[in-house]
Coordinates of C-alpha atoms and ligand atoms in Angstrom, one line a residue:
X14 CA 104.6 77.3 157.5
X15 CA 105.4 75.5 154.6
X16 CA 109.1 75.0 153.5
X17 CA 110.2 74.0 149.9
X18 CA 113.2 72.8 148.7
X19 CA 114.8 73.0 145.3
X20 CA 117.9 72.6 143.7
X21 CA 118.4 76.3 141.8
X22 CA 121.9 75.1 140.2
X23 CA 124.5 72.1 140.1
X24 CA 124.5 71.1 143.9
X25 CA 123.0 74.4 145.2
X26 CA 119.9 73.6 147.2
X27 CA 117.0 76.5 148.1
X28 CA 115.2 75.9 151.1
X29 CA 112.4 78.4 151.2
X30 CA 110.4 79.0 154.2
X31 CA 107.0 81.2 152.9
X32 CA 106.8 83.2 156.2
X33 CA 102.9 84.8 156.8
X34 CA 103.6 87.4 159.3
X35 CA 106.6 88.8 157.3
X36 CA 104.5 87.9 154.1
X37 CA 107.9 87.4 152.5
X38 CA 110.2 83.8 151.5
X39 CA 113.1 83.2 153.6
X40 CA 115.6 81.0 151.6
X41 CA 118.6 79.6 152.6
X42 CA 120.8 78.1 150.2
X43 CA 122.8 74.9 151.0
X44 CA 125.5 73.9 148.5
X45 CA 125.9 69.9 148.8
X46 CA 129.9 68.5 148.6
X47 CA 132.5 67.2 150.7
X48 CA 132.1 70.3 152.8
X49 CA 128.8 71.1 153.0
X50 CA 127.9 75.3 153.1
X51 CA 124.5 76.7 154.1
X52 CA 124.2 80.3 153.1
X53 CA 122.2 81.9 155.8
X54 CA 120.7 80.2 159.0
X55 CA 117.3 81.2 159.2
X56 CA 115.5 82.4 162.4
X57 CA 115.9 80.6 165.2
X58 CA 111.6 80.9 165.4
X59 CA 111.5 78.7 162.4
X60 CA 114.8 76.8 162.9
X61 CA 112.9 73.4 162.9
X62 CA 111.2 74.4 159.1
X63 CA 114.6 75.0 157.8
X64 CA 116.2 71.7 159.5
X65 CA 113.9 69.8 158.5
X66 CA 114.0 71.5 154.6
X67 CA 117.9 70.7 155.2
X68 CA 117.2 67.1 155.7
X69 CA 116.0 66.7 152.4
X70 CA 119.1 67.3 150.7
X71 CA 121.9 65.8 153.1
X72 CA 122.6 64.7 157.1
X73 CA 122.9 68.3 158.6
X74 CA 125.1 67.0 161.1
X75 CA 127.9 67.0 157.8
X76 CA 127.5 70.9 157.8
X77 CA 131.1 72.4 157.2
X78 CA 130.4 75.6 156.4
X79 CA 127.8 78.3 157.9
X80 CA 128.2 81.5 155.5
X81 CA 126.1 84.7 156.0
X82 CA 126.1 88.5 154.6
X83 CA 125.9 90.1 157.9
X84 CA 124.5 89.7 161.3
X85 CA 120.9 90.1 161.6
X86 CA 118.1 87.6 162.3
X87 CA 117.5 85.8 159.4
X88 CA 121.0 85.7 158.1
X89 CA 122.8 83.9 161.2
X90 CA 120.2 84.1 164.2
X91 CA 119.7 80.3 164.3
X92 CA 123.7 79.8 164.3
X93 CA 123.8 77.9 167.9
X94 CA 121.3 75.7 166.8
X95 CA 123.1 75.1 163.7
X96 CA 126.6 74.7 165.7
X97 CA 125.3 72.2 168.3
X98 CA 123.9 69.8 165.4
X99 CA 126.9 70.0 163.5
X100 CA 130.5 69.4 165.4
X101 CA 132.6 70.6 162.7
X102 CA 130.3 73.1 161.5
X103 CA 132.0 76.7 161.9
X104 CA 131.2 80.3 160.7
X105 CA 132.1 82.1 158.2
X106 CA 131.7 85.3 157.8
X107 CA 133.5 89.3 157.2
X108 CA 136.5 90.1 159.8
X109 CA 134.6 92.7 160.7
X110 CA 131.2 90.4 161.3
X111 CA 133.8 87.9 163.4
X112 CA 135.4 90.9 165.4
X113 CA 131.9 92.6 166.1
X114 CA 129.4 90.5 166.7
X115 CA 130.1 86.4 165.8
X116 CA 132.7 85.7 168.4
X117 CA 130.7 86.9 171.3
X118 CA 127.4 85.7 169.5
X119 CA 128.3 82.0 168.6
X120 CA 129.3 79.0 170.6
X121 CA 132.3 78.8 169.1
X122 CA 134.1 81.3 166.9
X123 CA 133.5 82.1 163.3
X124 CA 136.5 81.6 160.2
X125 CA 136.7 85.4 159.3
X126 CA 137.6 85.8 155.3
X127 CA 139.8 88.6 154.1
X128 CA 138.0 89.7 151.2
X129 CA 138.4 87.5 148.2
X130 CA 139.7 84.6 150.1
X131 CA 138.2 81.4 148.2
X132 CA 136.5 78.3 150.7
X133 CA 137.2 75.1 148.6
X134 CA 133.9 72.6 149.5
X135 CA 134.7 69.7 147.1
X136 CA 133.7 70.3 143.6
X137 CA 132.6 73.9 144.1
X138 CA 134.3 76.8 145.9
X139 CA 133.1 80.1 147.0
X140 CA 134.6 82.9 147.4
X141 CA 134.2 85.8 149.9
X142 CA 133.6 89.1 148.7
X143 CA 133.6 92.0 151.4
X144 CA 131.0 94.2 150.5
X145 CA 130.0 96.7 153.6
X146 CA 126.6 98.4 153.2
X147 CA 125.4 96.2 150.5
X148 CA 123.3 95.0 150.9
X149 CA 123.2 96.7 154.4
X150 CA 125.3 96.4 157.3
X151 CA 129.1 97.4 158.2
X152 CA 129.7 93.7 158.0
X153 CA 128.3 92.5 155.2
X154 CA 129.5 90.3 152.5
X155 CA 128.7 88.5 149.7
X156 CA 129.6 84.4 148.8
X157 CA 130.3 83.7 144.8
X158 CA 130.2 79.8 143.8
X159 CA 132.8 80.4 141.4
X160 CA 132.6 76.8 139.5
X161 CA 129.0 77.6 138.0
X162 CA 129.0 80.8 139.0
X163 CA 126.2 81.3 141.2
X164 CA 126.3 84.8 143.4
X165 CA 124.8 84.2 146.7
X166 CA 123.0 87.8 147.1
X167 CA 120.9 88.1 150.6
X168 CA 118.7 91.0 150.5
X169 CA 119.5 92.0 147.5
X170 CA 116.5 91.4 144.5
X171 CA 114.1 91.4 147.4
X172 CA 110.7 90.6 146.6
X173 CA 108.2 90.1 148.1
X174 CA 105.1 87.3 148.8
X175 CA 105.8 83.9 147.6
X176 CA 107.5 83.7 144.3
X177 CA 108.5 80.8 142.0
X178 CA 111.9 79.2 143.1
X179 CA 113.9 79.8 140.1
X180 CA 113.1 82.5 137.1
X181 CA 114.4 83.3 133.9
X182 CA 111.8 86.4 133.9
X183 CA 113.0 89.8 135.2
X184 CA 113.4 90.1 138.4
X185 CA 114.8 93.7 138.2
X186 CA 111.6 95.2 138.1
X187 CA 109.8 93.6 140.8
X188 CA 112.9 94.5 142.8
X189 CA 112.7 97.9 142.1
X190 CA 109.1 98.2 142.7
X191 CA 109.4 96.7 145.9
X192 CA 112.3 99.1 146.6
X193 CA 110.3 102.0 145.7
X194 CA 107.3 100.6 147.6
X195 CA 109.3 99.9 150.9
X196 CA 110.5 103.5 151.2
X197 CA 107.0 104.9 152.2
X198 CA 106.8 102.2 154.7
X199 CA 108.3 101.6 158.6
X200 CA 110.8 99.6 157.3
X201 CA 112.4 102.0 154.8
X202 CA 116.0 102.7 154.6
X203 CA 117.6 99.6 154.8
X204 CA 119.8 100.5 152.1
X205 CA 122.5 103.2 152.9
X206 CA 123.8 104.9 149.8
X207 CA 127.2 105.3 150.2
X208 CA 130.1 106.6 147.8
X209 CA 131.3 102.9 147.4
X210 CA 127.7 101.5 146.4
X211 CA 127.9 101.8 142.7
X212 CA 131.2 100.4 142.4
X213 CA 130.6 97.5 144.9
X214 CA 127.8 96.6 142.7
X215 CA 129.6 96.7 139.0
X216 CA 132.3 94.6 140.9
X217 CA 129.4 91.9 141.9
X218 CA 128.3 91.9 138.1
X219 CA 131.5 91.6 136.5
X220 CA 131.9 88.5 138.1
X221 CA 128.6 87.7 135.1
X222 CA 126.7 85.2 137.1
X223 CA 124.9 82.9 135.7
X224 CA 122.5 82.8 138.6
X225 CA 121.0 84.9 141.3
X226 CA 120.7 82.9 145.2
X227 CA 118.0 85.2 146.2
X228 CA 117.1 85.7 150.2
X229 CA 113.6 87.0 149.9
X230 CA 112.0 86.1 146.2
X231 CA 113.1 83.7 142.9
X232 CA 116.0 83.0 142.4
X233 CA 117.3 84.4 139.1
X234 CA 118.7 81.8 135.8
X235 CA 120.1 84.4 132.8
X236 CA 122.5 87.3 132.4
X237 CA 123.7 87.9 135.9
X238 CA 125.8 90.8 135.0
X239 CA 122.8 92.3 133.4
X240 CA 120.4 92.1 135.9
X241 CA 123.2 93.1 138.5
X242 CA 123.6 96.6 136.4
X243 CA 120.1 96.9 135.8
X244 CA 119.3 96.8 140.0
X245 CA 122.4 99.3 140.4
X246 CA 120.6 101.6 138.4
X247 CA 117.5 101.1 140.3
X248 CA 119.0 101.5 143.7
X249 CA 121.1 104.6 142.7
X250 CA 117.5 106.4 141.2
X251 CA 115.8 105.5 144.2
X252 CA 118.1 106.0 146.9
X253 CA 121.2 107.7 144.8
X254 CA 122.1 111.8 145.7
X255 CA 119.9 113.0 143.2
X256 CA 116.8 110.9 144.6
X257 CA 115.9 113.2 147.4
Ligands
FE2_5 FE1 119.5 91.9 155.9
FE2_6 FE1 117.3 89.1 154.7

């Protein structure tokens, strides 16, 4: 497996393991400061690709920060290994992540953020968003890098194969495709629809990012809050009430 690493904005580093099985990237995003954050672990199966992609851009034993949208495998299964490199790394995640799952999961317990609580890491800061079901998952959130505004988005914009790091193209409609393509398949319904999905998703693009963090695909560079609008659109055709 082959890892890459590139910086997709100021300080923000994409670590992308090309995965064959899956067939799909798995991209972690670490944001290089005083307080160093990774946004998503990785698998613990590949832990030692994204370590070793991690060791490109700093001393992983300086992590601060471990930040994840919610808890699933590639999002915080390689957290242990993570935690026993790092002594001050800690968790961060959704109270709801930290109540259900984190604190019995990790070695030591996670910092749970109330929803729009900002982490300051040096010259950036993020700042939680609590955004359940969206992408999927009771406990899932969302991290914004508020000083060049970069939205951290895990699954969503997933595409799939093994995409350029960083696009100005659209990624809207590859997104969409691969949306509609994954709902004939054994992995379809990831995505719930639920009354509060639309408006989660305007909230994420009012924040206008400048870029996209993507989990599985290219990261985005243009008019966040277009291409935010554009996938809400998408997702409420395809999965929406009046899809079925
Ligand atoms: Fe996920
Ligand atoms: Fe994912």
């Amino acid at each position: 497996m082959k890892t890459t690493v590139d910086e997709i904005a100021r300080g923000v580093h994409r670590i992308s393991t090309f995965h064959p099985d899956f067939g799909i990237q798995f991209n972690q995003f670490l944001i290089a400061d005083d307080e160093p954050f990774l946004m998503h672990t990785g698998m613990r199966h590949f832990f030692d690709a994204t370590l070793a992609g991690a060791r490109r851009v700093l001393d992983p034993a300086r992590l601060r920060w471990i930040g994840f949208s919610h808890f699933e495998a590639d999002e915080s299964g390689a957290l242990n290994e993570w935690l026993a490199l790092a002594p001050a790394a800690q968790a961060v995640c959704s109270i709801v992540g930290a109540t259900v799952s984190v604190n019995d999961f990790a070695a030591r317990p996670a910092r749970a953020l109330a929803d729009g609580e900002v982490l300051p890491l040096g010259s950036h800061r993020v700042r939680f968003l609590a955004t359940p079901h969206v992408p999927h998952g009771w406990d899932a959130g969302l991290f914004f890098e508020e000083t060049d505004r970069t939205l951290l988005c895990s699954d969503l914009f997933f595409q799939p194969g093994d995409p350029a790091p960083l696009t100005e193209s659209d990624v809207v409609g590859v997104a969409a495709a691969a949306m509609r393509a994954g709902a004939q398949g054994p992995l379809a319904n990831d995505m719930p629809y639920t009354p509060y999905t639309d408006a989660t998703l305007r909230r994420l693009a009012a924040l206008e990012p400048r870029t996209l963090a993507i989990m599985h695909g290219s990261s985005y560079r243009g008019d966040g809050k277009r291409a935010v609008l554009a996938l809400a659109g998408a997702i409420r055709e395809t999965l929406g009430p009046a899809a079925s």
